[in-house]
Amino acid sequence: MTRRLASFSFAKRVPSTPSIGSTTVTKPDHIHLSFGFAAPHLFPIDQLSVSAAEAVTLHGRKALQYSGSGGPGKILKWIQNRSLVHGINAELNQILVTYGSTQGIDLATRILVDPGDHVWVESPSFFSALQAFRTAEAVITSFPIDEDGVRVDLIENALLEAKRNHKPIPKLVYTMPTYHNPGGVTLSVEKRKRLAELAETYNFYILEDDAYSELNFTGNKYPPLYTLIPERVIYLNTFSKIIGPGLRLGWLIADQHVIDKVRLLNLGGSIGVFTQEILAQLLENFAFQGHVDSLSRHYRKQRDVMAEAIKESFGEHVSFHLPEGGFYIWLRFDDHVNTSEFLQDAANRGVSFVDGKSFFVKPEGYQYARLCFSYVSEEQIVRGVKILADTYFAYLNNPVPS
Amino acid sequence: MTRRLASFSFAKRVPSTPSIGSTTVTKPDHIHLSFGFAAPHLFPIDQLSVSAAEAVTLHGRKALQYSGSGGPGKILKWIQNRSLVHGINAELNQILVTYGSTQGIDLATRILVDPGDHVWVESPSFFSALQAFRTAEAVITSFPIDEDGVRVDLIENALLEAKRNHKPIPKLVYTMPTYHNPGGVTLSVEKRKRLAELAETYNFYILEDDAYSELNFTGNKYPPLYTLIPERVIYLNTFSKIIGPGLRLGWLIADQHVIDKVRLLNLGGSIGVFTQEILAQLLENFAFQGHVDSLSRHYRKQRDVMAEAIKESFGEHVSFHLPEGGFYIWLRFDDHVNTSEFLQDAANRGVSFVDGKSFFVKPEGYQYARLCFSYVSEEQIVRGVKILADTYFAYLNNPVPS
């Protein structure tokens, strides 16, 4: 093409950079401590293969149609029943199937947030959520987490101050209260209650991202924020961590009123009916609780192996909170360390992680690194952490000139 | 719950009404001339059942992971090859799989259109597209179609006038050039060339929705707008009409630059990897051209049956363009007729259609009705059109008081 065209101004909502940096990976035996993925060998492949064939044979014509057969209905019922286990009592018309919880975040944001509206998040927070808020052109403010989740006291102070000074109250507070990505912490019951009260008093929505809650290593139970103030919580969950992320199926639970708003966006009718039908067929004859228990046992073991390896390889050079569930250990280095500066060197040596700054709104968090223990083997965890420590100590002895 | 909460202001982008009205359907043998759905008995169920089981068995672990195995790559290659048949020459990195073409419309709009930007559409136009533009808070202007597609001469005049008067040029012109939904018309080659030239001269993007182009009843070929000015066209297509809408898989072809912008929205990583893997497995051993030819033969027969039934039942009371492909006949009644006024009566008598006004931006188009010949049987077409005519004549003799 030799045609020369004038330049074109794309929409302002398009972020200027990806939500997460990338590194060049060259070794075939590369260890991905960066991947927040489920362990592939725990996917219920054999059952799913049978279910897939059955679903297509039994319900194929309708599964391939927009509306589906009983499939979507069956999935909704399954979600309704499973939610009850977590104390969530929802009508079927309060449940909306989404393309993973990331689409849930996008949809919730789009119905709640106009450009210039305020969204409050945890720091650190999930990078895809931050990108969704940027895309909505929200003003994002972040609040630190400690050992038992986000600092609700600071949120309360900020709300008081905003009210006193006639400054904007957030439309939305995004939180991952249980087994936080990347922080690994869990919001205490007291803080949950207080946050729910604040949502009522100050009239904002809480977007509760509960993607990891089934992966419980301790047996401790925490009430979903949804159960505390269902009128002001949009609750998100996903099949990604418990069945397989490739399904790209999650769900959103909220007031009928909120669900109606989401439907008005009308972004293409029913969600992945075909996949829903196959999943419904699987879940119909699937010992789900046993499956989840076995996932949790496995991931707890992986967590322990990683925690041990970190202590072994890093000694006093890092600190972290031992997560009660989920996929992640959130390493804190000394404040002068910048993990972005040895990200590529680690990749060159055969291990990847996500550098701290990817999880923050402002330029901060450089001294953190997220390691994921879910995707890799125990042997890879031990080897990967060792390589990472070697990389770090090399960096420490010969830091990048700043 | 007795809790009383303050009212909450949702985002302005949420449309106030659904994109299409609904009727109450009571009869079990109801005839859906409203459904723009593929004929379920033409879905390749047996092959798909085998492919589903095979895909899960062969590639299950990776298909269930975010990134997929060769699946997504295989689908991209298939799309690339099939596009060549239609004259579209695209690199693999110019192809993006979407959740049906409706998500393609949404993504394209979000990267191109800021609130207040101008989008030009055909009148009539696809209602889900109109809803996407409303959600983007675009200023929508519409241009009528005639027998050979949208009135490009009027678009040209409007552009000239806008330039002369320093008024806004559209960021995006949305068109369904081939087998228009609902109009049934096809944009002539001459008009295509002129529209492409206008996109270059005035520097706007064309969003080319090509969802129906494989369903060709005449053998006539039309060059996709993409082939005329690839730098300014975002091309959309879908597996919904040719394999099954329940898959919710479509694709978008555009400049690498545009694809990069879409990726920056980062709305949840790979799209339906699991379904892509199954579809890839199907397509690998599937006589696609034969399948599409057989679909086209079937739908052409259905079209002929419907056209004949309309002439039989309505006589001179309606006119329509005989479509060269696609799913729809777009009935035009006398100007004083308002099809919305007998929509519910038709439903009560056992037949549904989409009333004209659903396809227009402004309050107009009341004298039209969209009938779909794809989903129903020949017998249902004949019976449905007869019921519709009875409804119409009853309305004509006793119109709703206005």
PDB file of N, CA and C in Angstrom, chain A residues 3 5-7 9 11-13 15 17-19 37-38 43 45 49 57 61 64-66 99 106 110-111 113-114 131 171 200 203 231-232 241 244-246 248 257 264 266 268 273-275, chain B residues 3 5-7 9 11-13 15 17-19 37-38 43 45 49 57 61 64-66 99 106 110-111 113-114 128 131 171 200 203 231-232 241 244-246 248 264 266 268 274-275:
ATOM      1  N   ARG A   3      -0.801   4.186  -0.200  1.00  0.00           N
ATOM      2  CA  ARG A   3      -1.739   5.225   0.206  1.00  0.00           C
ATOM      3  C   ARG A   3      -1.285   5.890   1.493  1.00  0.00           C
ATOM      4  N   LEU A   5      -2.568   8.134   4.568  1.00  0.00           N
ATOM      5  CA  LEU A   5      -3.803   8.587   5.194  1.00  0.00           C
ATOM      6  C   LEU A   5      -3.488   9.565   6.302  1.00  0.00           C
ATOM      7  N   ALA A   6      -4.449  10.445   6.547  1.00  0.00           N
ATOM      8  CA  ALA A   6      -4.311  11.373   7.665  1.00  0.00           C
ATOM      9  C   ALA A   6      -4.278  10.557   8.963  1.00  0.00           C
ATOM     10  N   SER A   7      -3.757  11.134  10.012  1.00  0.00           N
ATOM     11  CA  SER A   7      -3.755  10.426  11.288  1.00  0.00           C
ATOM     12  C   SER A   7      -5.170  10.448  11.862  1.00  0.00           C
ATOM     13  N   SER A   9      -7.651  10.099  15.412  1.00  0.00           N
ATOM     14  CA  SER A   9      -7.673  10.151  16.887  1.00  0.00           C
ATOM     15  C   SER A   9      -8.580   9.066  17.436  1.00  0.00           C
ATOM     16  N   ALA A  11     -10.368   6.827  20.529  1.00  0.00           N
ATOM     17  CA  ALA A  11     -11.117   7.285  21.707  1.00  0.00           C
ATOM     18  C   ALA A  11     -10.176   7.464  22.900  1.00  0.00           C
ATOM     19  N   LYS A  12     -10.491   8.440  23.716  1.00  0.00           N
ATOM     20  CA  LYS A  12      -9.644   8.738  24.884  1.00  0.00           C
ATOM     21  C   LYS A  12      -9.650   7.599  25.891  1.00  0.00           C
ATOM     22  N   ARG A  13     -10.710   6.774  25.849  1.00  0.00           N
ATOM     23  CA  ARG A  13     -10.804   5.707  26.850  1.00  0.00           C
ATOM     24  C   ARG A  13      -9.764   4.612  26.654  1.00  0.00           C
ATOM     25  N   PRO A  15      -6.537   2.854  26.965  1.00  0.00           N
ATOM     26  CA  PRO A  15      -5.327   3.077  27.767  1.00  0.00           C
ATOM     27  C   PRO A  15      -4.090   3.139  26.874  1.00  0.00           C
ATOM     28  N   THR A  17      -1.023   2.067  27.690  1.00  0.00           N
ATOM     29  CA  THR A  17      -0.124   0.923  27.844  1.00  0.00           C
ATOM     30  C   THR A  17      -0.906  -0.306  28.288  1.00  0.00           C
ATOM     31  N   PRO A  18      -0.356  -1.496  28.017  1.00  0.00           N
ATOM     32  CA  PRO A  18      -1.008  -2.716  28.496  1.00  0.00           C
ATOM     33  C   PRO A  18      -1.043  -2.739  30.022  1.00  0.00           C
ATOM     34  N   SER A  19      -1.917  -3.566  30.571  1.00  0.00           N
ATOM     35  CA  SER A  19      -2.073  -3.588  32.023  1.00  0.00           C
ATOM     36  C   SER A  19      -0.891  -4.258  32.712  1.00  0.00           C
ATOM     37  N   PHE A  37      -2.573 -19.107  36.733  1.00  0.00           N
ATOM     38  CA  PHE A  37      -3.397 -20.117  36.056  1.00  0.00           C
ATOM     39  C   PHE A  37      -3.620 -21.297  36.988  1.00  0.00           C
ATOM     40  N   ALA A  38      -4.710 -21.984  36.739  1.00  0.00           N
ATOM     41  CA  ALA A  38      -4.969 -23.232  37.457  1.00  0.00           C
ATOM     42  C   ALA A  38      -3.993 -24.303  36.973  1.00  0.00           C
ATOM     43  N   PHE A  43      -7.526 -30.325  35.923  1.00  0.00           N
ATOM     44  CA  PHE A  43      -8.774 -30.125  35.173  1.00  0.00           C
ATOM     45  C   PHE A  43      -9.498 -31.474  35.038  1.00  0.00           C
ATOM     46  N   ILE A  45     -10.627 -33.456  32.895  1.00  0.00           N
ATOM     47  CA  ILE A  45     -10.647 -33.669  31.448  1.00  0.00           C
ATOM     48  C   ILE A  45     -11.530 -34.836  31.021  1.00  0.00           C
ATOM     49  N   SER A  49     -14.719 -34.435  28.663  1.00  0.00           N
ATOM     50  CA  SER A  49     -14.776 -35.002  27.327  1.00  0.00           C
ATOM     51  C   SER A  49     -16.112 -35.713  27.117  1.00  0.00           C
ATOM     52  N   THR A  57     -24.637 -34.062  21.699  1.00  0.00           N
ATOM     53  CA  THR A  57     -25.581 -35.056  21.195  1.00  0.00           C
ATOM     54  C   THR A  57     -26.986 -34.813  21.742  1.00  0.00           C
ATOM     55  N   ARG A  61     -28.595 -29.020  19.120  1.00  0.00           N
ATOM     56  CA  ARG A  61     -29.261 -28.019  18.279  1.00  0.00           C
ATOM     57  C   ARG A  61     -29.596 -26.781  19.082  1.00  0.00           C
ATOM     58  N   LEU A  64     -26.472 -24.807  20.266  1.00  0.00           N
ATOM     59  CA  LEU A  64     -25.853 -23.990  19.232  1.00  0.00           C
ATOM     60  C   LEU A  64     -26.700 -22.776  18.878  1.00  0.00           C
ATOM     61  N   GLN A  65     -27.916 -22.753  19.389  1.00  0.00           N
ATOM     62  CA  GLN A  65     -28.774 -21.600  19.154  1.00  0.00           C
ATOM     63  C   GLN A  65     -28.466 -20.525  20.187  1.00  0.00           C
ATOM     64  N   TYR A  66     -28.906 -19.309  19.956  1.00  0.00           N
ATOM     65  CA  TYR A  66     -28.619 -18.226  20.896  1.00  0.00           C
ATOM     66  C   TYR A  66     -29.149 -18.520  22.289  1.00  0.00           C
ATOM     67  N   TYR A  99     -18.553 -13.705  30.634  1.00  0.00           N
ATOM     68  CA  TYR A  99     -17.318 -14.280  30.107  1.00  0.00           C
ATOM     69  C   TYR A  99     -16.212 -14.091  31.142  1.00  0.00           C
ATOM     70  N   ASP A 106     -15.935  -5.398  33.857  1.00  0.00           N
ATOM     71  CA  ASP A 106     -16.182  -4.434  32.783  1.00  0.00           C
ATOM     72  C   ASP A 106     -17.651  -4.004  32.760  1.00  0.00           C
ATOM     73  N   ARG A 110     -19.201  -0.316  33.597  1.00  0.00           N
ATOM     74  CA  ARG A 110     -19.881   0.446  32.558  1.00  0.00           C
ATOM     75  C   ARG A 110     -21.277   0.908  32.973  1.00  0.00           C
ATOM     76  N   ILE A 111     -21.938   0.158  33.826  1.00  0.00           N
ATOM     77  CA  ILE A 111     -23.263   0.646  34.244  1.00  0.00           C
ATOM     78  C   ILE A 111     -23.171   1.642  35.392  1.00  0.00           C
ATOM     79  N   VAL A 113     -20.199   3.733  36.227  1.00  0.00           N
ATOM     80  CA  VAL A 113     -19.173   4.776  36.236  1.00  0.00           C
ATOM     81  C   VAL A 113     -19.186   5.601  34.954  1.00  0.00           C
ATOM     82  N   ASP A 114     -19.454   6.880  35.072  1.00  0.00           N
ATOM     83  CA  ASP A 114     -19.271   7.818  33.964  1.00  0.00           C
ATOM     84  C   ASP A 114     -17.822   8.306  33.962  1.00  0.00           C
ATOM     85  N   GLN A 131      -7.278  -1.811  34.646  1.00  0.00           N
ATOM     86  CA  GLN A 131      -7.389  -1.444  33.235  1.00  0.00           C
ATOM     87  C   GLN A 131      -8.851  -1.153  32.859  1.00  0.00           C
ATOM     88  N   LYS A 171     -18.333   6.049  43.168  1.00  0.00           N
ATOM     89  CA  LYS A 171     -19.498   5.293  42.718  1.00  0.00           C
ATOM     90  C   LYS A 171     -19.290   3.820  43.055  1.00  0.00           C
ATOM     91  N   GLU A 200     -23.600   1.581  52.680  1.00  0.00           N
ATOM     92  CA  GLU A 200     -24.961   2.038  52.924  1.00  0.00           C
ATOM     93  C   GLU A 200     -24.971   3.541  53.237  1.00  0.00           C
ATOM     94  N   ASN A 203     -23.592   5.483  50.202  1.00  0.00           N
ATOM     95  CA  ASN A 203     -24.299   5.190  48.956  1.00  0.00           C
ATOM     96  C   ASN A 203     -23.366   4.935  47.768  1.00  0.00           C
ATOM     97  N   GLU A 231     -27.984  -5.087  48.540  1.00  0.00           N
ATOM     98  CA  GLU A 231     -28.476  -3.989  47.675  1.00  0.00           C
ATOM     99  C   GLU A 231     -27.341  -3.139  47.128  1.00  0.00           C
ATOM    100  N   ARG A 232     -26.156  -3.230  47.703  1.00  0.00           N
ATOM    101  CA  ARG A 232     -25.070  -2.370  47.253  1.00  0.00           C
ATOM    102  C   ARG A 232     -23.807  -3.146  46.901  1.00  0.00           C
ATOM    103  N   LYS A 241     -10.992 -20.721  38.072  1.00  0.00           N
ATOM    104  CA  LYS A 241     -10.053 -21.332  39.016  1.00  0.00           C
ATOM    105  C   LYS A 241     -10.514 -22.717  39.446  1.00  0.00           C
ATOM    106  N   GLY A 244     -11.835 -24.520  34.788  1.00  0.00           N
ATOM    107  CA  GLY A 244     -10.781 -24.232  33.814  1.00  0.00           C
ATOM    108  C   GLY A 244     -11.004 -22.852  33.229  1.00  0.00           C
ATOM    109  N   PRO A 245      -9.953 -22.047  33.145  1.00  0.00           N
ATOM    110  CA  PRO A 245     -10.106 -20.675  32.661  1.00  0.00           C
ATOM    111  C   PRO A 245     -10.487 -20.598  31.181  1.00  0.00           C
ATOM    112  N   GLY A 246     -10.106 -21.602  30.403  1.00  0.00           N
ATOM    113  CA  GLY A 246     -10.402 -21.589  28.977  1.00  0.00           C
ATOM    114  C   GLY A 246     -11.891 -21.570  28.678  1.00  0.00           C
ATOM    115  N   ARG A 248     -13.881 -19.584  29.996  1.00  0.00           N
ATOM    116  CA  ARG A 248     -14.262 -18.156  30.066  1.00  0.00           C
ATOM    117  C   ARG A 248     -15.706 -18.001  30.508  1.00  0.00           C
ATOM    118  N   HIS A 257     -32.450  -4.914  39.758  1.00  0.00           N
ATOM    119  CA  HIS A 257     -32.305  -3.578  39.196  1.00  0.00           C
ATOM    120  C   HIS A 257     -30.958  -3.410  38.457  1.00  0.00           C
ATOM    121  N   LEU A 264     -29.413  -3.984  29.572  1.00  0.00           N
ATOM    122  CA  LEU A 264     -29.667  -2.887  28.639  1.00  0.00           C
ATOM    123  C   LEU A 264     -28.451  -2.582  27.767  1.00  0.00           C
ATOM    124  N   ASN A 266     -26.858  -4.819  26.385  1.00  0.00           N
ATOM    125  CA  ASN A 266     -27.207  -5.673  25.241  1.00  0.00           C
ATOM    126  C   ASN A 266     -26.000  -6.027  24.379  1.00  0.00           C
ATOM    127  N   GLY A 268     -24.753  -8.646  23.068  1.00  0.00           N
ATOM    128  CA  GLY A 268     -24.671  -9.865  22.276  1.00  0.00           C
ATOM    129  C   GLY A 268     -25.469 -11.043  22.803  1.00  0.00           C
ATOM    130  N   VAL A 273     -23.495 -19.933  25.110  1.00  0.00           N
ATOM    131  CA  VAL A 273     -24.497 -20.953  25.409  1.00  0.00           C
ATOM    132  C   VAL A 273     -23.935 -22.361  25.233  1.00  0.00           C
ATOM    133  N   PHE A 274     -23.182 -22.545  24.180  1.00  0.00           N
ATOM    134  CA  PHE A 274     -22.620 -23.848  23.851  1.00  0.00           C
ATOM    135  C   PHE A 274     -21.728 -24.359  24.990  1.00  0.00           C
ATOM    136  N   THR A 275     -20.852 -23.495  25.468  1.00  0.00           N
ATOM    137  CA  THR A 275     -19.964 -23.871  26.564  1.00  0.00           C
ATOM    138  C   THR A 275     -20.764 -24.081  27.854  1.00  0.00           C
TER     139      THR A 275
ATOM    140  N   ARG B   3     -34.189  -2.397  54.880  1.00  0.00           N
ATOM    141  CA  ARG B   3     -33.253  -1.301  54.743  1.00  0.00           C
ATOM    142  C   ARG B   3     -33.702  -0.329  53.649  1.00  0.00           C
ATOM    143  N   LEU B   5     -32.399   2.554  51.200  1.00  0.00           N
ATOM    144  CA  LEU B   5     -31.165   3.135  50.699  1.00  0.00           C
ATOM    145  C   LEU B   5     -31.475   4.357  49.853  1.00  0.00           C
ATOM    146  N   ALA B   6     -30.513   5.249  49.830  1.00  0.00           N
ATOM    147  CA  ALA B   6     -30.646   6.422  48.965  1.00  0.00           C
ATOM    148  C   ALA B   6     -30.681   5.956  47.509  1.00  0.00           C
ATOM    149  N   SER B   7     -31.210   6.764  46.627  1.00  0.00           N
ATOM    150  CA  SER B   7     -31.204   6.380  45.225  1.00  0.00           C
ATOM    151  C   SER B   7     -29.785   6.528  44.675  1.00  0.00           C
ATOM    152  N   SER B   9     -27.297   7.023  41.128  1.00  0.00           N
ATOM    153  CA  SER B   9     -27.276   7.421  39.715  1.00  0.00           C
ATOM    154  C   SER B   9     -26.382   6.501  38.912  1.00  0.00           C
ATOM    155  N   ALA B  11     -24.584   5.056  35.404  1.00  0.00           N
ATOM    156  CA  ALA B  11     -23.835   5.774  34.364  1.00  0.00           C
ATOM    157  C   ALA B  11     -24.774   6.229  33.246  1.00  0.00           C
ATOM    158  N   LYS B  12     -24.456   7.358  32.691  1.00  0.00           N
ATOM    159  CA  LYS B  12     -25.294   7.937  31.624  1.00  0.00           C
ATOM    160  C   LYS B  12     -25.281   7.070  30.364  1.00  0.00           C
ATOM    161  N   ARG B  13     -24.216   6.266  30.224  1.00  0.00           N
ATOM    162  CA  ARG B  13     -24.128   5.480  28.998  1.00  0.00           C
ATOM    163  C   ARG B  13     -25.167   4.363  28.932  1.00  0.00           C
ATOM    164  N   PRO B  15     -28.393   2.709  28.201  1.00  0.00           N
ATOM    165  CA  PRO B  15     -29.599   3.122  27.473  1.00  0.00           C
ATOM    166  C   PRO B  15     -30.835   2.963  28.360  1.00  0.00           C
ATOM    167  N   THR B  17     -33.908   2.117  27.318  1.00  0.00           N
ATOM    168  CA  THR B  17     -34.811   1.031  26.908  1.00  0.00           C
ATOM    169  C   THR B  17     -34.022  -0.053  26.180  1.00  0.00           C
ATOM    170  N   PRO B  18     -34.579  -1.265  26.169  1.00  0.00           N
ATOM    171  CA  PRO B  18     -33.912  -2.337  25.430  1.00  0.00           C
ATOM    172  C   PRO B  18     -33.891  -2.010  23.949  1.00  0.00           C
ATOM    173  N   SER B  19     -33.010  -2.681  23.203  1.00  0.00           N
ATOM    174  CA  SER B  19     -32.852  -2.351  21.786  1.00  0.00           C
ATOM    175  C   SER B  19     -34.035  -2.849  20.961  1.00  0.00           C
ATOM    176  N   PHE B  37     -32.371 -16.330  13.568  1.00  0.00           N
ATOM    177  CA  PHE B  37     -31.536 -17.468  13.973  1.00  0.00           C
ATOM    178  C   PHE B  37     -31.313 -18.395  12.793  1.00  0.00           C
ATOM    179  N   ALA B  38     -30.220 -19.125  12.853  1.00  0.00           N
ATOM    180  CA  ALA B  38     -29.966 -20.158  11.862  1.00  0.00           C
ATOM    181  C   ALA B  38     -30.945 -21.318  12.090  1.00  0.00           C
ATOM    182  N   PHE B  43     -27.416 -27.398  11.679  1.00  0.00           N
ATOM    183  CA  PHE B  43     -26.173 -27.383  12.460  1.00  0.00           C
ATOM    184  C   PHE B  43     -25.457 -28.719  12.277  1.00  0.00           C
ATOM    185  N   ILE B  45     -24.319 -31.169  13.873  1.00  0.00           N
ATOM    186  CA  ILE B  45     -24.301 -31.714  15.237  1.00  0.00           C
ATOM    187  C   ILE B  45     -23.419 -32.944  15.382  1.00  0.00           C
ATOM    188  N   SER B  49     -20.231 -33.120  17.746  1.00  0.00           N
ATOM    189  CA  SER B  49     -20.172 -33.995  18.919  1.00  0.00           C
ATOM    190  C   SER B  49     -18.840 -34.728  18.948  1.00  0.00           C
ATOM    191  N   THR B  57     -10.314 -34.413  24.597  1.00  0.00           N
ATOM    192  CA  THR B  57      -9.375 -35.499  24.850  1.00  0.00           C
ATOM    193  C   THR B  57      -7.966 -35.136  24.377  1.00  0.00           C
ATOM    194  N   ARG B  61      -6.353 -30.139  28.314  1.00  0.00           N
ATOM    195  CA  ARG B  61      -5.669 -29.372  29.363  1.00  0.00           C
ATOM    196  C   ARG B  61      -5.334 -27.970  28.883  1.00  0.00           C
ATOM    197  N   LEU B  64      -8.460 -25.768  28.186  1.00  0.00           N
ATOM    198  CA  LEU B  64      -9.083 -25.221  29.387  1.00  0.00           C
ATOM    199  C   LEU B  64      -8.231 -24.131  30.022  1.00  0.00           C
ATOM    200  N   GLN B  65      -7.030 -23.984  29.538  1.00  0.00           N
ATOM    201  CA  GLN B  65      -6.176 -22.918  30.045  1.00  0.00           C
ATOM    202  C   GLN B  65      -6.490 -21.631  29.296  1.00  0.00           C
ATOM    203  N   TYR B  66      -6.056 -20.504  29.825  1.00  0.00           N
ATOM    204  CA  TYR B  66      -6.325 -19.228  29.166  1.00  0.00           C
ATOM    205  C   TYR B  66      -5.802 -19.174  27.747  1.00  0.00           C
ATOM    206  N   TYR B  99     -16.390 -12.508  20.729  1.00  0.00           N
ATOM    207  CA  TYR B  99     -17.628 -13.206  21.109  1.00  0.00           C
ATOM    208  C   TYR B  99     -18.737 -12.773  20.150  1.00  0.00           C
ATOM    209  N   ASP B 106     -19.022  -3.686  19.566  1.00  0.00           N
ATOM    210  CA  ASP B 106     -18.762  -3.005  20.841  1.00  0.00           C
ATOM    211  C   ASP B 106     -17.296  -2.585  20.965  1.00  0.00           C
ATOM    212  N   ARG B 110     -15.743   1.188  21.016  1.00  0.00           N
ATOM    213  CA  ARG B 110     -15.061   1.689  22.203  1.00  0.00           C
ATOM    214  C   ARG B 110     -13.668   2.246  21.905  1.00  0.00           C
ATOM    215  N   ILE B 111     -13.012   1.700  20.898  1.00  0.00           N
ATOM    216  CA  ILE B 111     -11.694   2.274  20.601  1.00  0.00           C
ATOM    217  C   ILE B 111     -11.786   3.519  19.718  1.00  0.00           C
ATOM    218  N   VAL B 113     -14.760   5.749  19.420  1.00  0.00           N
ATOM    219  CA  VAL B 113     -15.777   6.762  19.670  1.00  0.00           C
ATOM    220  C   VAL B 113     -15.755   7.261  21.111  1.00  0.00           C
ATOM    221  N   ASP B 114     -15.493   8.542  21.278  1.00  0.00           N
ATOM    222  CA  ASP B 114     -15.675   9.187  22.579  1.00  0.00           C
ATOM    223  C   ASP B 114     -17.123   9.661  22.698  1.00  0.00           C
ATOM    224  N   SER B 128     -28.824  -4.138  17.578  1.00  0.00           N
ATOM    225  CA  SER B 128     -27.765  -4.301  18.591  1.00  0.00           C
ATOM    226  C   SER B 128     -26.612  -3.334  18.332  1.00  0.00           C
ATOM    227  N   GLN B 131     -27.660  -0.021  19.663  1.00  0.00           N
ATOM    228  CA  GLN B 131     -27.549   0.004  21.125  1.00  0.00           C
ATOM    229  C   GLN B 131     -26.089   0.204  21.549  1.00  0.00           C
ATOM    230  N   LYS B 171     -16.618   9.620  13.219  1.00  0.00           N
ATOM    231  CA  LYS B 171     -15.464   8.774  13.478  1.00  0.00           C
ATOM    232  C   LYS B 171     -15.659   7.425  12.790  1.00  0.00           C
ATOM    233  N   GLU B 200     -11.375   7.528   2.902  1.00  0.00           N
ATOM    234  CA  GLU B 200     -10.016   8.037   2.772  1.00  0.00           C
ATOM    235  C   GLU B 200     -10.010   9.570   2.813  1.00  0.00           C
ATOM    236  N   ASN B 203     -11.383  10.737   6.240  1.00  0.00           N
ATOM    237  CA  ASN B 203     -10.672  10.157   7.378  1.00  0.00           C
ATOM    238  C   ASN B 203     -11.593   9.631   8.472  1.00  0.00           C
ATOM    239  N   GLU B 231      -6.994   0.077   5.353  1.00  0.00           N
ATOM    240  CA  GLU B 231      -6.497   0.934   6.447  1.00  0.00           C
ATOM    241  C   GLU B 231      -7.625   1.630   7.181  1.00  0.00           C
ATOM    242  N   ARG B 232      -8.809   1.684   6.598  1.00  0.00           N
ATOM    243  CA  ARG B 232      -9.901   2.420   7.235  1.00  0.00           C
ATOM    244  C   ARG B 232     -11.162   1.575   7.404  1.00  0.00           C
ATOM    245  N   LYS B 241     -23.962 -17.586  11.866  1.00  0.00           N
ATOM    246  CA  LYS B 241     -24.908 -17.940  10.804  1.00  0.00           C
ATOM    247  C   LYS B 241     -24.449 -19.184  10.045  1.00  0.00           C
ATOM    248  N   GLY B 244     -23.125 -22.048  14.153  1.00  0.00           N
ATOM    249  CA  GLY B 244     -24.182 -21.980  15.159  1.00  0.00           C
ATOM    250  C   GLY B 244     -23.955 -20.786  16.069  1.00  0.00           C
ATOM    251  N   PRO B 245     -25.013 -20.026  16.323  1.00  0.00           N
ATOM    252  CA  PRO B 245     -24.849 -18.804  17.125  1.00  0.00           C
ATOM    253  C   PRO B 245     -24.476 -19.082  18.585  1.00  0.00           C
ATOM    254  N   GLY B 246     -24.852 -20.254  19.096  1.00  0.00           N
ATOM    255  CA  GLY B 246     -24.557 -20.578  20.498  1.00  0.00           C
ATOM    256  C   GLY B 246     -23.065 -20.622  20.792  1.00  0.00           C
ATOM    257  N   ARG B 248     -21.083 -18.368  19.973  1.00  0.00           N
ATOM    258  CA  ARG B 248     -20.696 -16.975  20.235  1.00  0.00           C
ATOM    259  C   ARG B 248     -19.246 -16.719  19.820  1.00  0.00           C
ATOM    260  N   LEU B 264      -5.531  -3.341  24.056  1.00  0.00           N
ATOM    261  CA  LEU B 264      -5.271  -2.490  25.225  1.00  0.00           C
ATOM    262  C   LEU B 264      -6.492  -2.400  26.137  1.00  0.00           C
ATOM    263  N   ASN B 266      -8.056  -4.894  26.973  1.00  0.00           N
ATOM    264  CA  ASN B 266      -7.712  -5.990  27.863  1.00  0.00           C
ATOM    265  C   ASN B 266      -8.915  -6.538  28.616  1.00  0.00           C
ATOM    266  N   GLY B 268     -10.134  -9.412  29.274  1.00  0.00           N
ATOM    267  CA  GLY B 268     -10.236 -10.781  29.755  1.00  0.00           C
ATOM    268  C   GLY B 268      -9.456 -11.805  28.960  1.00  0.00           C
ATOM    269  N   PHE B 274     -11.782 -22.621  24.907  1.00  0.00           N
ATOM    270  CA  PHE B 274     -12.338 -23.966  24.924  1.00  0.00           C
ATOM    271  C   PHE B 274     -13.224 -24.199  23.692  1.00  0.00           C
ATOM    272  N   THR B 275     -14.107 -23.246  23.448  1.00  0.00           N
ATOM    273  CA  THR B 275     -14.998 -23.349  22.286  1.00  0.00           C
ATOM    274  C   THR B 275     -14.200 -23.247  20.986  1.00  0.00           C
TER     275      THR B 275
END
